[in-house]
Short mmCIF file of C-alpha atoms in Angstrom, two decimals:
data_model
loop_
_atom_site.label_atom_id
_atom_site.label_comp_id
_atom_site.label_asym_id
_atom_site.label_seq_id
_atom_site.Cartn_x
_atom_site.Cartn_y
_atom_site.Cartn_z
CA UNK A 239 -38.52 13.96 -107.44
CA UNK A 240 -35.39 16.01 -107.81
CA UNK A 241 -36.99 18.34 -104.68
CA UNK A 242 -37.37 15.25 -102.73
CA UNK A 243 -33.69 13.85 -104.12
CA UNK A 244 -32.15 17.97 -103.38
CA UNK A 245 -33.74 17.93 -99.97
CA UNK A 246 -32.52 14.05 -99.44
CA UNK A 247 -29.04 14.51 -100.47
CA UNK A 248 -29.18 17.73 -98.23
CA UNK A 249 -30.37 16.03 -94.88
CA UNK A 250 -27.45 13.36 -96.15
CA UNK A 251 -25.29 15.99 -96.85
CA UNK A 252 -25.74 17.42 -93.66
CA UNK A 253 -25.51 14.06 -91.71
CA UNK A 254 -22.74 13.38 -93.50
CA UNK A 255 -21.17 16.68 -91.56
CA UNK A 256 -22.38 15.64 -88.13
CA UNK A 257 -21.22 12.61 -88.48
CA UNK A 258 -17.62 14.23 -89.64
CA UNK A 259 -18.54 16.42 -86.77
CA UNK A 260 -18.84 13.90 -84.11
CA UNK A 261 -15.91 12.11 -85.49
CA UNK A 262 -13.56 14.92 -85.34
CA UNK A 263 -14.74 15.76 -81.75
CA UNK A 264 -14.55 12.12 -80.90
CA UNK A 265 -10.88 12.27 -81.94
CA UNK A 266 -9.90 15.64 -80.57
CA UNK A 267 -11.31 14.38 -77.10
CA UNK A 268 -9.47 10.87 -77.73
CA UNK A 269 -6.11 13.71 -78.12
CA UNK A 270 -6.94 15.13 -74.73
CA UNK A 271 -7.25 12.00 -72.89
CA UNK A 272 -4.34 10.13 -73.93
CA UNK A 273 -2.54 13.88 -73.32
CA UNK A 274 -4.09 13.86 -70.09
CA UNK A 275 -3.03 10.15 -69.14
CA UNK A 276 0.62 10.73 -70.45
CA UNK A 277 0.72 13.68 -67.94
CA UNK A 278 -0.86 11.65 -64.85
CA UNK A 279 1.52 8.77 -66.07
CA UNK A 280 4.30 11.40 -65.95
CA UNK A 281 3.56 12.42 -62.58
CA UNK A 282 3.99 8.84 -61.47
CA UNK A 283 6.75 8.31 -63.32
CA UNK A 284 9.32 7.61 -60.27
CA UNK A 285 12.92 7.32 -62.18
CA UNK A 286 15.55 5.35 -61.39
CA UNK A 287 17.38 7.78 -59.77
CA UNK A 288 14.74 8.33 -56.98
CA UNK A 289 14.05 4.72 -56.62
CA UNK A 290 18.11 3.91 -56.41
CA UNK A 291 17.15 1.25 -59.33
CA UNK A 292 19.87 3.19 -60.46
CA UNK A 293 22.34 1.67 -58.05
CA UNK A 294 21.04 -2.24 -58.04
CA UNK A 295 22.21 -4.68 -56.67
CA UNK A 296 23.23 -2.49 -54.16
CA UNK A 297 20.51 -1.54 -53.18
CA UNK A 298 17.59 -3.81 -50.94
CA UNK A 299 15.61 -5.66 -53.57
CA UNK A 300 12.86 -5.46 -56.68
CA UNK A 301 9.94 -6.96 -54.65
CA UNK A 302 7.79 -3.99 -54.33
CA UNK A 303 9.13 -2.35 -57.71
CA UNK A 304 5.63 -3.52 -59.95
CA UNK A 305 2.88 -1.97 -56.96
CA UNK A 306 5.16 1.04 -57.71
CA UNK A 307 4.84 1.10 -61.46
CA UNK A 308 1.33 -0.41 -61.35
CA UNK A 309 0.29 2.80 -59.32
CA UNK A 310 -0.65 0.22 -56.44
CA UNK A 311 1.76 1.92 -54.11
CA UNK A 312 1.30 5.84 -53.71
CA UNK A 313 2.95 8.34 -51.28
CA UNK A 314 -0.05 10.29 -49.70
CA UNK A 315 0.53 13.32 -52.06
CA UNK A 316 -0.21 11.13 -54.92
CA UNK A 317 -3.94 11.18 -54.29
CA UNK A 318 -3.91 14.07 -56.22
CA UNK A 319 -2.73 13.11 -59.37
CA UNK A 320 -1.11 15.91 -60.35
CA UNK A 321 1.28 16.81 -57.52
CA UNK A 322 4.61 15.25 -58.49
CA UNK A 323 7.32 13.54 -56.23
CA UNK A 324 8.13 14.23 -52.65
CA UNK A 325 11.47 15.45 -51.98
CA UNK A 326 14.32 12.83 -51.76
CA UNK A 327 15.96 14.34 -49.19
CA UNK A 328 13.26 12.56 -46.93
CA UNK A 329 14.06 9.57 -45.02
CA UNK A 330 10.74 8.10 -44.84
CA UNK A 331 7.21 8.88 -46.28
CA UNK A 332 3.93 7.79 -46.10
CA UNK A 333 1.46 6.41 -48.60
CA UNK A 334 -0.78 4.30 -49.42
CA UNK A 335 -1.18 0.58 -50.81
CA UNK A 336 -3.55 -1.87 -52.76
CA UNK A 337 -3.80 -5.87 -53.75
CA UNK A 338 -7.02 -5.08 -55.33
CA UNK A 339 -7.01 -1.52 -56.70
CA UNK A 340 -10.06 -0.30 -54.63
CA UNK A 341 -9.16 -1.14 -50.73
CA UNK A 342 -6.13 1.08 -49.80
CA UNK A 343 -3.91 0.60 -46.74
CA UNK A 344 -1.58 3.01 -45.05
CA UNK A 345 2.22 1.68 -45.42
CA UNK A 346 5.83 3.54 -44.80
CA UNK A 347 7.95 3.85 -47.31
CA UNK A 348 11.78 4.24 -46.08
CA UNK A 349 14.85 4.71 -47.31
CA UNK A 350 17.75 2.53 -46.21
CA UNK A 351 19.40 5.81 -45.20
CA UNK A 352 19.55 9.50 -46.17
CA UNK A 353 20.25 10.60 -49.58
CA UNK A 354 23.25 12.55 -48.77
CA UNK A 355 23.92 9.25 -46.71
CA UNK A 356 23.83 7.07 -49.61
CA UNK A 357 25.87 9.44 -51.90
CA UNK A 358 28.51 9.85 -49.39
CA UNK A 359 28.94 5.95 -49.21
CA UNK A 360 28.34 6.00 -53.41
CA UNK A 361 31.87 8.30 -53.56
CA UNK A 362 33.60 6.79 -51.25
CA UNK A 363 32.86 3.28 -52.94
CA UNK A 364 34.01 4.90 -55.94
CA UNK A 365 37.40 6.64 -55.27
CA UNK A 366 38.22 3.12 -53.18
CA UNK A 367 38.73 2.01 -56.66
CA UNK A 368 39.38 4.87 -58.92
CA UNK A 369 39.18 8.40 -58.06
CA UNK A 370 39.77 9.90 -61.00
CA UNK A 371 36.77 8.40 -63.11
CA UNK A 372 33.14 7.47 -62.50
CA UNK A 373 32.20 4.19 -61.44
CA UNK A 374 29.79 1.44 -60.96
CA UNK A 375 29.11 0.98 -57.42
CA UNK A 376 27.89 -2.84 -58.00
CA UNK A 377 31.17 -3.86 -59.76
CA UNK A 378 33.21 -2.13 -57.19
CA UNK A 379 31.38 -3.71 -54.41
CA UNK A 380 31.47 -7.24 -56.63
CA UNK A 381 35.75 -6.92 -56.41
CA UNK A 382 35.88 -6.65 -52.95
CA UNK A 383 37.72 -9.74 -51.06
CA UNK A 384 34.34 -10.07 -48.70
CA UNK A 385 31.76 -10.64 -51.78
CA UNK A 386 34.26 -12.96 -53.01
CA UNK A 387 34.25 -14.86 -50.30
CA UNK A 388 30.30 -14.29 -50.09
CA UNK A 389 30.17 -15.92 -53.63
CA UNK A 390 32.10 -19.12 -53.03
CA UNK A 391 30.47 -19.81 -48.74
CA UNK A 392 27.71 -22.30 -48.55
CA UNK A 393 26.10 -21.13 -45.61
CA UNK A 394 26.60 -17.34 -43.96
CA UNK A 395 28.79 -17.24 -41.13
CA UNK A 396 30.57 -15.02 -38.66
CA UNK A 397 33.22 -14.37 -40.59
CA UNK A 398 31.54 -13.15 -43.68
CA UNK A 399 30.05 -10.03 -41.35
CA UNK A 400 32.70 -9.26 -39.32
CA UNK A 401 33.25 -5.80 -38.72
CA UNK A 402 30.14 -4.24 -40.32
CA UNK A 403 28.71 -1.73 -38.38
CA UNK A 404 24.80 -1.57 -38.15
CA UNK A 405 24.28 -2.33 -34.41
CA UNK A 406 22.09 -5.60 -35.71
CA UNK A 407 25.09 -7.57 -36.24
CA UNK A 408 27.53 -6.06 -33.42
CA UNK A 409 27.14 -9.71 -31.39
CA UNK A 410 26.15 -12.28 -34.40
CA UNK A 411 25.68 -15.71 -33.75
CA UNK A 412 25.56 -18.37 -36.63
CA UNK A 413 21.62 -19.32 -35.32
CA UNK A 414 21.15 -15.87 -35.92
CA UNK A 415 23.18 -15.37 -39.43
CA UNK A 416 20.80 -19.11 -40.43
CA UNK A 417 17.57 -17.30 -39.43
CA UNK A 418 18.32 -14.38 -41.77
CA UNK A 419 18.94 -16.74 -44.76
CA UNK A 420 16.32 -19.08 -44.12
CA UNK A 421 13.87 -16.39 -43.91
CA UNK A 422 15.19 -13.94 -46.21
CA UNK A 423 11.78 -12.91 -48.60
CA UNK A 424 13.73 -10.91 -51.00
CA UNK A 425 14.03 -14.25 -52.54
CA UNK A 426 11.75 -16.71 -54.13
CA UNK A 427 13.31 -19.94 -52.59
CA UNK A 428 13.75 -19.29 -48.91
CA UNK A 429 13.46 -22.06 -46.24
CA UNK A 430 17.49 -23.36 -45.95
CA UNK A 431 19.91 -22.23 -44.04
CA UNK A 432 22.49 -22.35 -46.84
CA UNK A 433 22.92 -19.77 -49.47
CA UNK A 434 22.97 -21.86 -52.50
CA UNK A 435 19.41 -20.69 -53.41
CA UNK A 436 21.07 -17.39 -53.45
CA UNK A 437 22.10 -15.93 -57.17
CA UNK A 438 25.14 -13.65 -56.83
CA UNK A 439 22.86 -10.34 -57.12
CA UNK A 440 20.67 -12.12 -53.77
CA UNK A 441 23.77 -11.94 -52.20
CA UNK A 442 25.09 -8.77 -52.96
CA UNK A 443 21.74 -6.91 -52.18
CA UNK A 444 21.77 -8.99 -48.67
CA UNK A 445 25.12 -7.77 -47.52
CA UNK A 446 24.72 -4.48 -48.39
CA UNK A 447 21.54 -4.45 -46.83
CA UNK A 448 22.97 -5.41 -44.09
CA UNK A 449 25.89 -3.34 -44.24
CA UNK A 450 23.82 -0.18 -44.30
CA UNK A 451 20.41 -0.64 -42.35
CA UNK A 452 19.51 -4.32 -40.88
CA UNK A 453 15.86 -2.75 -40.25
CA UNK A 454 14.26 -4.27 -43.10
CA UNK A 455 16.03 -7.64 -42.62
CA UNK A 456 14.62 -7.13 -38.69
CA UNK A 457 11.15 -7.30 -39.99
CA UNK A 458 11.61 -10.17 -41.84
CA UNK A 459 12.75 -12.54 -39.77
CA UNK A 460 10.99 -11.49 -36.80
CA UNK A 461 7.47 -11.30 -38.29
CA UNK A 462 4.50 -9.79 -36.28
CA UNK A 463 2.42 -12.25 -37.27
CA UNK A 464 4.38 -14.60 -34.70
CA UNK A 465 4.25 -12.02 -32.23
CA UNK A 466 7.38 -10.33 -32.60
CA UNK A 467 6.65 -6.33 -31.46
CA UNK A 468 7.58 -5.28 -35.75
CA UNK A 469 5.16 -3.76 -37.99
CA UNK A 470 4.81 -6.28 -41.21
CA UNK A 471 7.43 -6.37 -44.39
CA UNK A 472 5.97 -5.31 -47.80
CA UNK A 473 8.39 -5.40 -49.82
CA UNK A 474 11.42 -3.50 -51.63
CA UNK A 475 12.21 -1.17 -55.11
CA UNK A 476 16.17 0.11 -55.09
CA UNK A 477 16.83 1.34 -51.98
CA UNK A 478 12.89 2.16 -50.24
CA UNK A 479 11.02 -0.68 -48.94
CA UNK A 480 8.03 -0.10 -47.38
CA UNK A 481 5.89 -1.66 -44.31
CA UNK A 482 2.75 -1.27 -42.68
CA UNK A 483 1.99 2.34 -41.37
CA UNK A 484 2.86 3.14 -37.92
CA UNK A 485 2.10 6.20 -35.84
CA UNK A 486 5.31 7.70 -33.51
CA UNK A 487 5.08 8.58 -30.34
CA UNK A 488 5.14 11.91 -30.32
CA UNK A 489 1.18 12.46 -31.41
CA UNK A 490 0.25 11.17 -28.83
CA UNK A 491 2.42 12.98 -25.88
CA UNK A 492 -0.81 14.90 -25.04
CA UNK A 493 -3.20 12.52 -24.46
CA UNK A 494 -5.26 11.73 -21.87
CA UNK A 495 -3.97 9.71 -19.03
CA UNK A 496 -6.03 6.17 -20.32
CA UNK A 497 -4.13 6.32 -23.79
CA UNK A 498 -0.73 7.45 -21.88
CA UNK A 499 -1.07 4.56 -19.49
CA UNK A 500 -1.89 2.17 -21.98
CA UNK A 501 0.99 3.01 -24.30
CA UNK A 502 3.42 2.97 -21.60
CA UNK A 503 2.12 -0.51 -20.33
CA UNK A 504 2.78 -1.76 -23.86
CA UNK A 505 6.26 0.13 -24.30
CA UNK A 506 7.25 -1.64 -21.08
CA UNK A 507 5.66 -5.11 -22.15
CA UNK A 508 7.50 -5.03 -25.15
CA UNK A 509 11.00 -4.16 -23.17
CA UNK A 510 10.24 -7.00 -21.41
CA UNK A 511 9.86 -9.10 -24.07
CA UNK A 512 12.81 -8.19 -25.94
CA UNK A 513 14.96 -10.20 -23.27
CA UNK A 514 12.05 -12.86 -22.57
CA UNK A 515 11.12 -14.35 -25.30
CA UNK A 516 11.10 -18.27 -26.87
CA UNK A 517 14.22 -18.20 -29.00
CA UNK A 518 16.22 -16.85 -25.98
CA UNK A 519 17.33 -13.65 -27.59
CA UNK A 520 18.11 -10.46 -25.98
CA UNK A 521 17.09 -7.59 -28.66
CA UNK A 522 18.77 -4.27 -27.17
CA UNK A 523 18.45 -0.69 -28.37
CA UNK A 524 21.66 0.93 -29.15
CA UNK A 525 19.59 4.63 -28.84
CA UNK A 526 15.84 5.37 -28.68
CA UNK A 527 14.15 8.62 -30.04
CA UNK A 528 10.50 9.83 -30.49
CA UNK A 529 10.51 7.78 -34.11
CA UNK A 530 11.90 4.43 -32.47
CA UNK A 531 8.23 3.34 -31.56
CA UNK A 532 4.43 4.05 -32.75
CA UNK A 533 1.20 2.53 -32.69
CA UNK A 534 -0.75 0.79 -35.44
CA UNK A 535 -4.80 1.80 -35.86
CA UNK A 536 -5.68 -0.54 -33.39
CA UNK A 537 -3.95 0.79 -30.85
CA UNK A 538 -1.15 -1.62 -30.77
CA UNK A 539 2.44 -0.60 -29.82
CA UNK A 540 5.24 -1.51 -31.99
CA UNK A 541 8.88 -0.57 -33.07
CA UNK A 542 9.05 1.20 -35.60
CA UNK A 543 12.36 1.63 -36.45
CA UNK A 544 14.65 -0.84 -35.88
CA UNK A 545 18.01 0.28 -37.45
CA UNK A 546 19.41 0.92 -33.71
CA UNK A 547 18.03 -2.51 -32.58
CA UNK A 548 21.02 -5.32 -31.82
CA UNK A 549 21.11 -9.11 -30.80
CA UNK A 550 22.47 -11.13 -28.62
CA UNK A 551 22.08 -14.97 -28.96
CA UNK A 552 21.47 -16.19 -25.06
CA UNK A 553 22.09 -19.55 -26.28
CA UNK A 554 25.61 -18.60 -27.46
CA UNK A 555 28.92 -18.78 -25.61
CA UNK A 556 29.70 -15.88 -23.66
CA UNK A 557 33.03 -15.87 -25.21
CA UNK A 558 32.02 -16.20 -28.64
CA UNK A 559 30.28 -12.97 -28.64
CA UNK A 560 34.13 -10.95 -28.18
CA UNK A 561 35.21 -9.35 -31.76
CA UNK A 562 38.74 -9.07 -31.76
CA UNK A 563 41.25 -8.61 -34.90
CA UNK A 564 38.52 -7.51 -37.00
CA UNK A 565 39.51 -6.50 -40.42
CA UNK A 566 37.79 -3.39 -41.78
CA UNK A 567 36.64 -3.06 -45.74
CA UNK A 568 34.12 -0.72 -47.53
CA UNK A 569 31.54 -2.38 -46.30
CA UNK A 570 32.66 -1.67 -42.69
CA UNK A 571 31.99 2.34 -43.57
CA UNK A 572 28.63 1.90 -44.86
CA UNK A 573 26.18 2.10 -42.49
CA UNK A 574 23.58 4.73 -41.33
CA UNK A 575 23.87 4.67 -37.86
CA UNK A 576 27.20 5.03 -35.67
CA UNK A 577 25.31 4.77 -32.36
CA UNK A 578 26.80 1.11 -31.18
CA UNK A 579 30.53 2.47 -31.38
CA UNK A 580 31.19 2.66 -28.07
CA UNK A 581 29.30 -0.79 -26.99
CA UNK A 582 30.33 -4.07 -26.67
CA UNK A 583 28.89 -7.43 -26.33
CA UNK A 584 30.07 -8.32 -23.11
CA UNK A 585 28.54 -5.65 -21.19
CA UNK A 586 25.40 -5.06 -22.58
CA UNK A 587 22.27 -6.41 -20.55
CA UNK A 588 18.51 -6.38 -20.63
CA UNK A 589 18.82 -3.01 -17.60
CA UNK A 590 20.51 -1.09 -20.95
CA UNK A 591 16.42 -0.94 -22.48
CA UNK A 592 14.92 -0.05 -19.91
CA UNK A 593 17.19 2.85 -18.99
CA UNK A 594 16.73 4.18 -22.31
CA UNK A 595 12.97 4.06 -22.31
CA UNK A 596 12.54 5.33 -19.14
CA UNK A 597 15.08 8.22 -19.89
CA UNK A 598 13.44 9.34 -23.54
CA UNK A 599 10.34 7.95 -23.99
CA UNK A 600 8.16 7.39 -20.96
CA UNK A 601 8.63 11.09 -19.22
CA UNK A 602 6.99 12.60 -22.10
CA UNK A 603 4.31 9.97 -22.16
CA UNK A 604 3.30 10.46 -18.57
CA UNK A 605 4.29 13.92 -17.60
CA UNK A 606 1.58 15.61 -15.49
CA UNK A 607 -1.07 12.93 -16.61
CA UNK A 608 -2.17 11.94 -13.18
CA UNK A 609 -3.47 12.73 -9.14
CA UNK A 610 -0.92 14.12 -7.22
CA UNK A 611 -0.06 10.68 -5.31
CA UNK A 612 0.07 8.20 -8.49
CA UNK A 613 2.47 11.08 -10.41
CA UNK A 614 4.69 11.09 -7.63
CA UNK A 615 5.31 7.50 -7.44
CA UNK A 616 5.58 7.07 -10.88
CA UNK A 617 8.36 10.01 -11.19
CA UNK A 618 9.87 8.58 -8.44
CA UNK A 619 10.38 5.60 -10.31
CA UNK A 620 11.25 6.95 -13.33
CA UNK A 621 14.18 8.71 -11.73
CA UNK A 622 15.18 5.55 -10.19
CA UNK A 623 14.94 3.78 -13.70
CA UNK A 624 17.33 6.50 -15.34
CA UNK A 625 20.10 6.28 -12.75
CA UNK A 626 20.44 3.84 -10.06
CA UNK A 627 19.57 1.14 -12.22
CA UNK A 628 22.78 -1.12 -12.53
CA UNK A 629 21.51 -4.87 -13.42
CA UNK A 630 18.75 -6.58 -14.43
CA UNK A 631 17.18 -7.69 -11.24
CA UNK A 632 17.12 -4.24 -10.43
CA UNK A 633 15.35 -2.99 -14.00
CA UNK A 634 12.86 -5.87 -13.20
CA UNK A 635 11.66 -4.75 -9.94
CA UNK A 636 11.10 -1.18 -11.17
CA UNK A 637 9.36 -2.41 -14.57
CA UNK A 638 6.92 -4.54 -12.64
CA UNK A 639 6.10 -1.67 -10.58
CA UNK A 640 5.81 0.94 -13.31
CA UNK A 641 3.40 -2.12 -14.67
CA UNK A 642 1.38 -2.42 -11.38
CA UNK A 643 0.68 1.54 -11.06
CA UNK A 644 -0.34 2.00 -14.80
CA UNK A 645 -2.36 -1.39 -15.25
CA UNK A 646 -5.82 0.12 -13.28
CA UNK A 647 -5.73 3.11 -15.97
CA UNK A 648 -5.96 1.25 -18.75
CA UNK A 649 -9.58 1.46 -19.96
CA UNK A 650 -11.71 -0.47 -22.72
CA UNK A 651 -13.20 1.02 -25.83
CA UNK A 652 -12.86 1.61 -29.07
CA UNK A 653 -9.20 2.76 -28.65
CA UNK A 654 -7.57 -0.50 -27.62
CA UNK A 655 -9.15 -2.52 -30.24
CA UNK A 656 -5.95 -4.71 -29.87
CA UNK A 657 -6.88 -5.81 -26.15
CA UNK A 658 -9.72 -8.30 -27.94
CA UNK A 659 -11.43 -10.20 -26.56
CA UNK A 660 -10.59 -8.67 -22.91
CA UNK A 661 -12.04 -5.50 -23.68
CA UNK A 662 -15.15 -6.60 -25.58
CA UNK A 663 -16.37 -8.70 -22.36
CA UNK A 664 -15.18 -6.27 -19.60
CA UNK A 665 -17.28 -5.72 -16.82
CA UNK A 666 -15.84 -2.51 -16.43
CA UNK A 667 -17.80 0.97 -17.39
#
């Protein structure tokens, strides 16, 4: 009996230590993996500083700021885990994003302008009110004469953006300065055309949105899903927001002569349609480059930068488009891009596009792509384009004959899944 109680005691005694056993390795494991998820959480851990949180409300919005916490929103080198940020000195970045946690979609993620941009602008905001001592940039902005009369206006006018600088509002119109209020997402309550949905931080982060970079206000109030040429608005965090990914240009300048032809049709539909379209505006390019314009995976051409893109209301008085006694402020000195210096609304016309295009963009595109004859002609009138073009009857002409040469080289597969249905019942090979 005491044998069987010895040897019973001892097979307890020893469960007793494998059970201690397991426990003990049960906890140290439970150690690793919260030390491994506080590392992979560190890694993602984005800071305010990177994110400009640190500078809100001036800054774009919060809208996007939970996908980035939530680890729904990831630049590309965040697949791995445990690479850490990319380097802030980047103006735009690509990653990925998620609604459901397992389908991920290529997005952009941009800043509103460089970081040595944005610090620039931070001093001088600062030593506008006091040199001598640091500062916050939202209660210096909040002083200024122009938010003050930002906080007491009903509606957004003329006035209240005179003299900024981003090319967007060079020629405003009040239909225009209603469109960005009524459709302004970074708010819950959009739909009026007078601000009084707007809290005072709305309203800061909208004019210095738009004092800096319009391009995110672009692409909301011009959504592609009504067929404006503007990849779609995801949202905002500080001083990134992020849209749907686009592909420049330049990967494509050696590609065979279907894909050149096709993007070249589209780059010269959409010029078109930036001075013919149903609410009578004429969008203008203040400068192109090889980062202006991309393609979506479908094969679709869009803009894909529009921080050099102006308006001009059509539908507005010639004279009402002159800026004259303009007083400048702060906000006059804060935006990214200087290119629209030297134009003015009166002389601007729908010629100025194509001239640009045809001078920066479609050269590369089409260089060497095709027979002897069909290069010629198109060189021809791509020299044409560049420097005898002087109005827009004359930019017409040459764009529908650009149109006409390139149209028969556009072919139908897999590509161009944006041409659907055409493509998909083609008789063509």
């Amino acid at each position: 009996m005491e044998t069987c109680i010895y040897l019973f005691s001892k097979i307890n005694g020893q469960f007793v230590l494998m059970l201690l056993f397991s426990l003990a390795k049960k906890e140290h494991l439970g150690a690793s993996s919260v030390n491994l998820e506080s590392k992979l959480q560190s890694s993602y851990n984005f800071g305010k500083s990177f994110l400009g949180l640190d500078k809100c409300n001036a800054c774009i919005g919060t809208s996007a700021c939970k996908k980035f916490f939530k680890e729904e929103l990831r630049f590309d080198s965040w697949l791995a885990p445990h690479l850490q940020l990319p380097p802030d000195s980047l103006q735009n970045y690509s990653g990925n994003y998620t609604d459901d946690g397992e389908a991920w979609k290529p997005v952009e993620i941009f800043r509103l302008a460089s970081k040595h941009q944005h610090d620039m602008a931070d001093k001088m905001i600062c030593n506008s009110r006091n040199p001598c001592k640091t500062c916050s940039i939202e209660m210096v902005l909040r002083k200024t004469q122009r938010f003050q009369k930002w906080l007491k206006a009903k509606r957004l006018t003329p006035e209240l953006v005179q003299s900024l600088q981003t090319p967007f509002l060079l020629c405003p119109s009040q239909r225009l300065l209603d469109r960005i209020v009524r459709r302004y997402t970074e708010v819950f309550d959009a739909g009026s055309v007078y601000m009084t949905h707007l809290t005072d931080k709305d309203k800061l982060r909208l004019l210095y949105t738009l004092s800096v970079n319009a391009h995110p206000i672009v692409l909301q109030i011009f959504p592609g899903a009504e067929g404006w040429p503007f990849p779609k608005y995801l949202g905002s965090c500080g001083r990134l927001f992020l849209s749907t990914s686009i592909m420049p240009l330049t990967a494509f300048y050696s590609s065979p002569p279907d894909t050149a032809a096709d993007l070249a049709y589209q780059l010269l539909q959409i010029i078109h349609y930036l001075r013919n379209n149903d609410l009578n505006y004429l969008f203008y390019f203040t400068d192109v480059d090889v980062g202006t314009f991309g393609t979506y995976s479908d094969g679709r051409v869009f803009i894909r930068n529009a921080s050099r893109l102006g308006v001009i209301d059509l539908q507005q008085n010639e004279s009402e488009n002159v800026r004259t006694n303009e007083e400048s402020d702060i906000f006059s000195f804060l935006s990214s891009d200087t290119s629209s210096k030297h134009l003015s609304c009166e002389n601007i016309n729908a010629a100025h596009n194509l001239v640009l295009v045809c001078k920066e963009l479609l050269p590369r595109l089409l260089f060497q792509k095709f027979p002897n004859a069909i290069q010629q002609e198109i060189d021809h009138y791509l020299s044409d384009c560049t420097n005898n073009v002087s109005n827009d009857l004359e930019a017409q002409k040459i764009l529908n004959k650009l149109m006409k040469i390139l149209h028969p080289w556009q072919t139908c597969d897999a590509r161009f899944a944006y041409r659907y249905p055409e493509c998909r019942y083609s008789t063509k090979p």
